[in-house]
XYZ file of C-alpha atoms in Angstrom:
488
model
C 115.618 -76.005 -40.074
C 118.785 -74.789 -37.978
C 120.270 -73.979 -40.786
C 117.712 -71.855 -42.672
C 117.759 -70.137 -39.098
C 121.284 -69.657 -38.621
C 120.963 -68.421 -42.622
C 118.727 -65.336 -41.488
C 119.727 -64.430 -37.940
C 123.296 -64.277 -39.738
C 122.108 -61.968 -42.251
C 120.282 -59.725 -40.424
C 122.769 -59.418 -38.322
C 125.291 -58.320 -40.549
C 122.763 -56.121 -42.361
C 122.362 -53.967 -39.146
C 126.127 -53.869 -38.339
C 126.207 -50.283 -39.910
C 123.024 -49.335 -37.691
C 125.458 -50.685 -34.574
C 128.545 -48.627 -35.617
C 126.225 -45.566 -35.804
C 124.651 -45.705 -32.636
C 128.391 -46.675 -31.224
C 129.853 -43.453 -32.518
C 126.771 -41.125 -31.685
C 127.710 -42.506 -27.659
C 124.038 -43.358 -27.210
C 123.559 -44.310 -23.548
C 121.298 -47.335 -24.935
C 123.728 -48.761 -27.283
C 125.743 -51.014 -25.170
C 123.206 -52.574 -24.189
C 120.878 -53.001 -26.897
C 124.171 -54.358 -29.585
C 125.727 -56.806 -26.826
C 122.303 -58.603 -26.243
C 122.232 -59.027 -29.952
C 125.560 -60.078 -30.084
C 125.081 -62.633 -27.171
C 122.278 -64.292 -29.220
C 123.714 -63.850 -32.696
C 127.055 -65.924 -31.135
C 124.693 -68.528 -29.751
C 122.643 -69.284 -33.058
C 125.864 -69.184 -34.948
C 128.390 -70.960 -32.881
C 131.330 -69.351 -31.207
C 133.673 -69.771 -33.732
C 131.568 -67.185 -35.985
C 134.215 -64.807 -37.549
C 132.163 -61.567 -37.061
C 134.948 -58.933 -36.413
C 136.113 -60.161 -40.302
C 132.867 -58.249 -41.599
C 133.565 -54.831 -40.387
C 136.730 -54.478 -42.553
C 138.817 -51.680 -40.709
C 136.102 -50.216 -38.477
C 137.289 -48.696 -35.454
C 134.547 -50.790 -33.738
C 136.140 -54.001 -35.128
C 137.285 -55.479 -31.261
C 134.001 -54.283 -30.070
C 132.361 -57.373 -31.969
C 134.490 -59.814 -30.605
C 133.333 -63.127 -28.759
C 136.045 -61.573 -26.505
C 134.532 -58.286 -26.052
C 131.124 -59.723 -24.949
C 132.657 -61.994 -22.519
C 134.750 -58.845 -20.853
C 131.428 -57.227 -20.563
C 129.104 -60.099 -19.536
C 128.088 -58.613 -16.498
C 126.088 -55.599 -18.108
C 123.906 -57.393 -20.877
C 120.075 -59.595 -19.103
C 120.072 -62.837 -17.850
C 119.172 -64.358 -20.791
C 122.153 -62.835 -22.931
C 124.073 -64.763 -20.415
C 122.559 -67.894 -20.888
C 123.118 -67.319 -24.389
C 126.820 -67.093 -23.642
C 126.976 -70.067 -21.157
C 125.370 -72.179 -24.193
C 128.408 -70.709 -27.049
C 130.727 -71.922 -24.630
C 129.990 -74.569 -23.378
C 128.899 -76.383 -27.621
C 132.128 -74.635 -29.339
C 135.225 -76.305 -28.531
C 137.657 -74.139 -29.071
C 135.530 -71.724 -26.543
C 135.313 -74.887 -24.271
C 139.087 -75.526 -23.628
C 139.451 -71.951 -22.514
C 139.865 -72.035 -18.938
C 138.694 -69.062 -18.151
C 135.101 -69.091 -20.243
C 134.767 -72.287 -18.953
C 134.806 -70.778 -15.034
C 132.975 -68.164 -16.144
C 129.940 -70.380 -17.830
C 130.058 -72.480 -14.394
C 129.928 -69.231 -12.243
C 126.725 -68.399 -13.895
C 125.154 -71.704 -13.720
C 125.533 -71.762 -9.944
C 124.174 -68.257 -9.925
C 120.996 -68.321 -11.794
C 120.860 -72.179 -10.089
C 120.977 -70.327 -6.713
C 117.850 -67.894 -8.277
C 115.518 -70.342 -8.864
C 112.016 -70.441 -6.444
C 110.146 -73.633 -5.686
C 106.399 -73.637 -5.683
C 104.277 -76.865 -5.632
C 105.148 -79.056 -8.776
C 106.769 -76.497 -10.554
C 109.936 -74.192 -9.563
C 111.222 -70.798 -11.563
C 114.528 -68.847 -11.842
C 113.733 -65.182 -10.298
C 114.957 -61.721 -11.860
C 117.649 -62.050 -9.100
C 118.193 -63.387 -5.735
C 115.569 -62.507 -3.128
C 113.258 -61.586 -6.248
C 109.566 -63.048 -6.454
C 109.139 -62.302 -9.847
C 110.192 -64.776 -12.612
C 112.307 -64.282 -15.720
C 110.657 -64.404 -18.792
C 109.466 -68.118 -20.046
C 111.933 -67.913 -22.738
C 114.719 -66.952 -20.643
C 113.248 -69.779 -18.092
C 113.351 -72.342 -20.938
C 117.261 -71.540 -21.731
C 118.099 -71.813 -18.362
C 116.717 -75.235 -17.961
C 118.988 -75.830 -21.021
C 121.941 -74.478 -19.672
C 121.626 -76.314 -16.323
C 120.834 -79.921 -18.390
C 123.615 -78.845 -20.733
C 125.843 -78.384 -17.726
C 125.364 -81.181 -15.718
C 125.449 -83.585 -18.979
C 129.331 -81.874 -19.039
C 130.218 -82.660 -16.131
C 128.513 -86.243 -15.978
C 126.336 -85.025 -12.711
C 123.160 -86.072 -11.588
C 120.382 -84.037 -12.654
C 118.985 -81.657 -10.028
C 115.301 -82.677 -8.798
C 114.712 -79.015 -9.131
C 115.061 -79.728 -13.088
C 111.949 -81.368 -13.021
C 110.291 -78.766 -11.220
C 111.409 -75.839 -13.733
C 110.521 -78.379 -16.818
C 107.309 -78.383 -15.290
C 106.748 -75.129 -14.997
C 107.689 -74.087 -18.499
C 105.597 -76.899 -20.067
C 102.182 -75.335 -17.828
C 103.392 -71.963 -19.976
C 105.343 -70.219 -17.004
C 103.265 -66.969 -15.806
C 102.128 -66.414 -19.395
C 98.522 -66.028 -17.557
C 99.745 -63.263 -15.350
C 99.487 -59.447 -15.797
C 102.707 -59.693 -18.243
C 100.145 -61.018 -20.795
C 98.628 -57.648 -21.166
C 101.649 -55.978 -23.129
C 104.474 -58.836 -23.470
C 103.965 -61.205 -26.455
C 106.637 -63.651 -26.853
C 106.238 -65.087 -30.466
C 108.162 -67.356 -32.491
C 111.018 -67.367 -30.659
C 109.168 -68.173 -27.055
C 108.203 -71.426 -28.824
C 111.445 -72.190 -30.120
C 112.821 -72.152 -26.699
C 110.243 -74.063 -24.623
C 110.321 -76.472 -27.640
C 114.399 -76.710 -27.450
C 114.496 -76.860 -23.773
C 112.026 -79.552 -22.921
C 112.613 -81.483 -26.292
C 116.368 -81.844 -25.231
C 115.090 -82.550 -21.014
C 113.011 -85.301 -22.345
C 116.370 -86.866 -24.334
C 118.710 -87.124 -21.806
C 115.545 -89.250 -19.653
C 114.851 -91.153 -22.871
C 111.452 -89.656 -22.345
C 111.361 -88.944 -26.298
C 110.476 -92.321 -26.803
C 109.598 -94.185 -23.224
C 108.784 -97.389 -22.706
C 108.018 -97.176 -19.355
C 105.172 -99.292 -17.283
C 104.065 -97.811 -13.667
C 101.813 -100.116 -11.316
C 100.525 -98.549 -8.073
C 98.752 -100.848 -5.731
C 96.965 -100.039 -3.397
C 96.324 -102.043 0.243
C 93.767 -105.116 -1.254
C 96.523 -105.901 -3.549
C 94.464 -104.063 -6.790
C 96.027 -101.464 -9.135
C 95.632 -98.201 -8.474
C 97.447 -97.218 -11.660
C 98.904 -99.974 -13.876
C 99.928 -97.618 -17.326
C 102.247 -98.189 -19.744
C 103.954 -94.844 -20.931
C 105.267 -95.901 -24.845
C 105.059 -91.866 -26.080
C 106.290 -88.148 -25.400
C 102.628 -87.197 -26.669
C 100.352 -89.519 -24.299
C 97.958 -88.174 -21.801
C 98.461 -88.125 -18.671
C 96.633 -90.676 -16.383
C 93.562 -89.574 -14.371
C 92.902 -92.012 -11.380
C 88.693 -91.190 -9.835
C 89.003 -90.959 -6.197
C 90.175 -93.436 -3.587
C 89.271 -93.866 -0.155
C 92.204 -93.083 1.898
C 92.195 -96.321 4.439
C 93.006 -97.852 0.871
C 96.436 -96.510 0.225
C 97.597 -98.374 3.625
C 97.921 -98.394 7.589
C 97.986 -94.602 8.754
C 98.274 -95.130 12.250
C 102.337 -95.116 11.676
C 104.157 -93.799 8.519
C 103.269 -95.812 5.860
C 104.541 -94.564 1.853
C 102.755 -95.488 -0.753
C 104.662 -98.140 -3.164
C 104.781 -98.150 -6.682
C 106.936 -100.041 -9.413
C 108.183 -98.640 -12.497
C 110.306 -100.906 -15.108
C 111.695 -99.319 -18.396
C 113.201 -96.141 -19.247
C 111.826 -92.707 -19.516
C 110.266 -90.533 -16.655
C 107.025 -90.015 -15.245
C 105.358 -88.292 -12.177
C 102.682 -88.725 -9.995
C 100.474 -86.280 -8.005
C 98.475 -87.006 -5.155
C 95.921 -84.675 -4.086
C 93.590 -85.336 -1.054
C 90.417 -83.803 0.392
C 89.790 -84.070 3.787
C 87.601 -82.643 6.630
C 89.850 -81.603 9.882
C 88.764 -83.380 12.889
C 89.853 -80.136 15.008
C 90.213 -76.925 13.932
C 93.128 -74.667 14.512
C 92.661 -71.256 16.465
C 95.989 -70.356 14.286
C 96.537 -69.999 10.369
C 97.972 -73.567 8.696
C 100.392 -72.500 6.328
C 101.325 -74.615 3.333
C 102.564 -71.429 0.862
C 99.904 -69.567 1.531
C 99.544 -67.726 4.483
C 95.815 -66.619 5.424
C 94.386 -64.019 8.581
C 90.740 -62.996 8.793
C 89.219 -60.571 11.088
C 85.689 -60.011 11.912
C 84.598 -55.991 12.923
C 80.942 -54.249 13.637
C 79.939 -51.427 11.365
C 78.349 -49.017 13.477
C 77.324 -45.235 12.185
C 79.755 -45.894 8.632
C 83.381 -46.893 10.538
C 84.617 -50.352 11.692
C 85.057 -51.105 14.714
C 87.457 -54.196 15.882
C 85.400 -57.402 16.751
C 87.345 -59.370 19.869
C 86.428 -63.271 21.163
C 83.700 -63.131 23.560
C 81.785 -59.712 22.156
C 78.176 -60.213 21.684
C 76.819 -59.888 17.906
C 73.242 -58.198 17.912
C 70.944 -58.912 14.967
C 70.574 -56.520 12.602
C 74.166 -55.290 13.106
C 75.995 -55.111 9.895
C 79.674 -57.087 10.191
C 82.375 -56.391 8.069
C 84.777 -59.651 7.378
C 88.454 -59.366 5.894
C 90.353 -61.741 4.842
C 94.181 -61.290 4.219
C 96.592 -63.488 1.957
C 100.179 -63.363 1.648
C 102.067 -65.291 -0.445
C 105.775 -65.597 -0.509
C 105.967 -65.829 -4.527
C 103.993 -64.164 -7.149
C 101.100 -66.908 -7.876
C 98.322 -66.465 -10.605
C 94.703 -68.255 -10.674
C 94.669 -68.094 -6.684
C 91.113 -68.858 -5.508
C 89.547 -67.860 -1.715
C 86.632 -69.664 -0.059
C 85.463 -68.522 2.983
C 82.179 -70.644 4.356
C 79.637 -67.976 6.343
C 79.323 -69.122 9.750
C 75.456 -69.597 10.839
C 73.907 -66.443 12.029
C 75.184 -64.554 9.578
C 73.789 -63.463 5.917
C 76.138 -62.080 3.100
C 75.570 -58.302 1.500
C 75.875 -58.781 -2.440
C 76.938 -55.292 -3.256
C 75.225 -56.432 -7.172
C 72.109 -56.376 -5.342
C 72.867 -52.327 -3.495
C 72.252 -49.845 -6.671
C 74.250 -47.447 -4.176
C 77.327 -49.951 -4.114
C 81.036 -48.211 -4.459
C 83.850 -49.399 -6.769
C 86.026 -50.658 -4.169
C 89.009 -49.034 -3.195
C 92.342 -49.749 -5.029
C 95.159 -50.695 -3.513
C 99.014 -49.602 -4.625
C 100.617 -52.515 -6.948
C 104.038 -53.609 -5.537
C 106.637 -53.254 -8.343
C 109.969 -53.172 -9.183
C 110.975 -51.650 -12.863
C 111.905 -54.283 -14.942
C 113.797 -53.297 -18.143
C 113.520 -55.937 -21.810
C 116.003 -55.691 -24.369
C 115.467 -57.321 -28.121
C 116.904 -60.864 -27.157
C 113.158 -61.467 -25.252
C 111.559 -61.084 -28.631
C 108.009 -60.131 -29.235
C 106.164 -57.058 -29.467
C 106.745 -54.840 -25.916
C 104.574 -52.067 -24.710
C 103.366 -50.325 -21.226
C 100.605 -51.068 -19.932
C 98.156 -48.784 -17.477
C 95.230 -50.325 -15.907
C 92.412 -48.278 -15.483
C 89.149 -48.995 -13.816
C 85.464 -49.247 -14.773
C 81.846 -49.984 -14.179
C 80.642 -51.747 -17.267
C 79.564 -55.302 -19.200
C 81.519 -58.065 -17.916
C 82.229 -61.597 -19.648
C 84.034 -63.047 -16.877
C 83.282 -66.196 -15.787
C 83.743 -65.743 -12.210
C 80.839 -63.336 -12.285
C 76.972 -64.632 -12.926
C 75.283 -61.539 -11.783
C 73.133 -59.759 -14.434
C 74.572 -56.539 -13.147
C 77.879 -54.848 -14.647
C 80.480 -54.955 -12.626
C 83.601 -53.477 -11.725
C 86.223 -54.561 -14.371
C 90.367 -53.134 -14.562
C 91.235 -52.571 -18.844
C 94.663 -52.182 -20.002
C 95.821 -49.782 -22.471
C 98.806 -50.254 -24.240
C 101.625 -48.341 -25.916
C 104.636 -49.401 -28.225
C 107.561 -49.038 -26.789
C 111.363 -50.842 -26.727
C 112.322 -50.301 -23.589
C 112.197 -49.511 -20.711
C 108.930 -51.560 -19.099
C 107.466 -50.412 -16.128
C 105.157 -52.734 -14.711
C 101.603 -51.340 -13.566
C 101.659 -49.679 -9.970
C 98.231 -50.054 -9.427
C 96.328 -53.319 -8.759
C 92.732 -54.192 -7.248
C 92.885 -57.248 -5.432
C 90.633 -60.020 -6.017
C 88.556 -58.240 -8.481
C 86.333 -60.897 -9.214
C 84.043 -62.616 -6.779
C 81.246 -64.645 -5.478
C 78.498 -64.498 -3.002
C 76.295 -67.510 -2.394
C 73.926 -67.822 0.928
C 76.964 -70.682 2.249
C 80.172 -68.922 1.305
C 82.021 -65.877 -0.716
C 84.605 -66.505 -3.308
C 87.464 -64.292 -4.380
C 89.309 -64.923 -7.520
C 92.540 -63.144 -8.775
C 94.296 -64.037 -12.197
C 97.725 -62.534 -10.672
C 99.114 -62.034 -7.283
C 102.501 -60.418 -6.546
C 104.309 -62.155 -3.669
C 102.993 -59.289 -0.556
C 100.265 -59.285 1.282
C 96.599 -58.734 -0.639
C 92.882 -58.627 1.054
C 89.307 -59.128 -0.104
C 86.587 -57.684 2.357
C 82.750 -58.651 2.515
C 79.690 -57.536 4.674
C 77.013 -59.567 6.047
C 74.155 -58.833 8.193
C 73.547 -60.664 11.807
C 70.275 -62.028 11.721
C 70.188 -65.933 13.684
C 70.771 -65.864 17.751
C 72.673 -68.807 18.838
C 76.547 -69.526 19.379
C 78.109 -70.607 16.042
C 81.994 -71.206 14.498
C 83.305 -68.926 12.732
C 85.228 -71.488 10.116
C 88.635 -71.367 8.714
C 88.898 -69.342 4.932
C 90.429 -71.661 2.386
C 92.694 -70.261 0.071
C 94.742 -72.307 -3.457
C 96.679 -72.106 -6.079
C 94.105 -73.534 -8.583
C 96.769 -75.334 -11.008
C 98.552 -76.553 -7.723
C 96.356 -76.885 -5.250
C 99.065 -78.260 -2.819
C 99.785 -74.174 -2.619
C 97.303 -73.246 0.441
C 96.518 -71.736 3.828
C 93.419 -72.404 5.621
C 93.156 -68.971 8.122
C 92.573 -68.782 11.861
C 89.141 -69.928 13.566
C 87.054 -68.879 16.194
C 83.358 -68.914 17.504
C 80.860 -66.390 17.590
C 77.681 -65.322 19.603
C 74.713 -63.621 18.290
C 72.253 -62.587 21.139
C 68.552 -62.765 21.186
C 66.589 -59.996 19.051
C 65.923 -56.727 20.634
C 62.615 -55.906 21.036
């Protein structure tokens, strides 16, 4: 219960008060920081009207532990501290009615508001602005609290970007993504998400819905006609549709749907389709995709233009490169061989190289004790060995990246090296490349096939996703190629 909970955070916290005062008077470097992100989260379990400073008796430190202090000094403890803080205020009255907190707990609001990133269905607060990477799901799930908490203040409209972040905590955040390999967030990660959605769901009277949603579609039958009585039912899988069904698309035509009750519900809409043209350029829709053909001749590459002649038995090298203006994980390539061409399995070449690895694009990122969890640093190493990946069906070991970890507090420095796409595919149609993490930059994944057909043949677009939200693609540039007739 909250209590029970309240009942040990207090007393810890006032067990370690002496451990505080020690480090305080020793001028450790560290200290601030470390004691003020406790204090933030001590003040938020216990309410800000928790008489602390009372404790230490006649310690010289006594102001120091002030609800006062902390807010002088708000602008050195993490984001989440300050959520933490927001939260005090904006539940204890007597905190509330204070002018000044109250600006304060507004200020930030707009601020971490202002950080959050949009992606697909789902939308994240970043580390700062102009930052790609995300704060930590915990400290994700608190701010979607804050900004609910906020707006039900000041009797606004909830932001449709609320939606977006709820959505992104319930998928788990990044908790697939290279953070996974030393960042555990425990108990106290579950409590959040938990709180956070729990109390988004409340204020929609999705905790208990009674909600009905009828789509039609153009012969007057029901695409989806669901009634939504439960925070715990499954979502609503509709098989495919043809597309001529969902209306007139010779003008703009929406799609209608009805939905009568209360509580809240979303729909996605995927489609597959065939292009009638294709584009010489990339089509960007969050993922932007190049790819470049060049002839291997005596071991170097050389640069493949529109018009050159391909000779069989000339060995081509294709690259394809992805950038990506967020950091994404699960992001899938598919790039169809164009005829004439025949793919090099490097599993099948006993003489094949590791590939080269390419530097990891980081920025230090520093965790104090109010993330929780067990912390260490990891360093990626690489390997030829046994494999259980999915993503690879070749009897042959393969190149694999393990991560050794350390113990450590703080501070956190995220690996600086990375291979990209480690994990692919090659069929006699098409390549795949697979990557479990990709930092918003600009990563590549490089094949070689072997000319073998003569004839003139399209060189098709590469087809890159976001595999929990597809709607996160590119499809790269085009072109055609010609293969001339076999020397003799």
């Amino acid at each position: 219960t909250v209590e029970n909970w309240r009942k040990a955070v207090k007393g810890g916290f006032e067990q370690e008060l002496h451990n505080y005062e020690k480090c305080l008077r020793e001028q450790r470097s560290w200290c601030t920081a470390w004691w003020l992100n406790d204090l933030a989260f001590a003040y938020y379990v216990m309410g800000g009207d928790w008489d602390l400073p009372s404790k230490l008796g006649d310690s010289e430190h006594v102001d120091m532990f002030s609800f006062a202090y902390l807010m002088d000094n708000l602008s050195t403890v993490s984001e989440t501290s300050q959520v933490y803080t927001v939260l005090t205020i904006i539940n204890t009255a007597s905190l509330r009615s204070n002018s000044r907190y109250l600006q304060i707990a507004y200020n930030i609001g707009e601020d971490l508001f202002n950080q959050i990133r949009t992606q697909g269905r789902t939308a994240y607060v970043s580390h700062r602005r102009g930052s790609a990477a995300p704060i930590s799901l915990s400290a994700n799930s608190l701010a979607l609290l804050m900004f609910e908490t906020i707006d039900k203040s000041l009797n606004a409209e909830p932001s449709p970007l609320s939606e977006k972040l709820a959505n992104y905590i319930a998928a788990g955040g990044d908790s697939s993504s290279y953070r996974r390999f030393y960042y555990f967030g425990g108990s106290k990660n579950s409590v959040f998400t938990m709180t956070a959605l729990t109390f988004y769901d409340q204020l929609r009277s999705s905790s208990t819905p009674d909600l009905t949603l009828v789509v039609p579609d153009t012969d007057g039958n029901d695409i989806i006609n669901e009634r939504f009585t439960s925070a715990t039912q499954p979502p609503v899988t509709v098989a495919e549709i043809p597309w001529i069904k969902l209306g007139d698309h010779s003008k703009p035509n929406p799609i209608p749907f009805t939905a009568t009750g209360f509580g809240e519900a979303s729909i996605v809409l995927g489609m597959n389709f065939v292009p009638l043209t294709l584009n010489k350029n990339p089509v960007y829709f969050g993922l932007f995709i190049e790819k470049k053909l060049e002839i291997v001749l005596n071991g170097e590459n050389k640069p493949w233009k529109t018009g050159t002649v391909l000779i069989p038995g000339q060995t081509v090298e294709i690259t394809i490169q992805v950038t990506t203006p967020d950091d994404l994980h699960s992001v899938m390539l598919s790039d169809p061989l164009p005829g004439g061409l025949e793919v090099i399995d490097p599993n099948l070449d006993d003489n094949f190289d590791i590939p080269d690895v390419t530097p990891f694009p980081y920025e230090p990122e520093y965790y104090y004790g109010d993330f929780g969890g067990s912390i260490g640093i990891a360093r990626p190493s690489i390997s030829v060995g046994s494999s259980s990946s999915s993503m690879n069906k070749s009897s042959r070991s393969s190149p694999s990246i393990s991560y050794g970890t350390s113990p450590a507090r703080f501070p956190i420095w995220l690996p600086y090296w990375r291979w990209d796409f480690p994990e692919r595919e090659y069929h006699k149609d098409k390549v795949t490349c697979f990557d479990s993490y990709l930092t918003a930059g600009t990563h590549t994944c490089s094949y070689k096939a072997t000319v073998v057909t003569t004839g003139t043949f399209r060189l098709p677009p590469t087809k890159g996703w976001a595999v929990e939200q597809p709607e996160l693609m590119g499809l790269s540039n085009t072109d055609w190629v010609e293969i001339s007739d076999r020397q003799r």
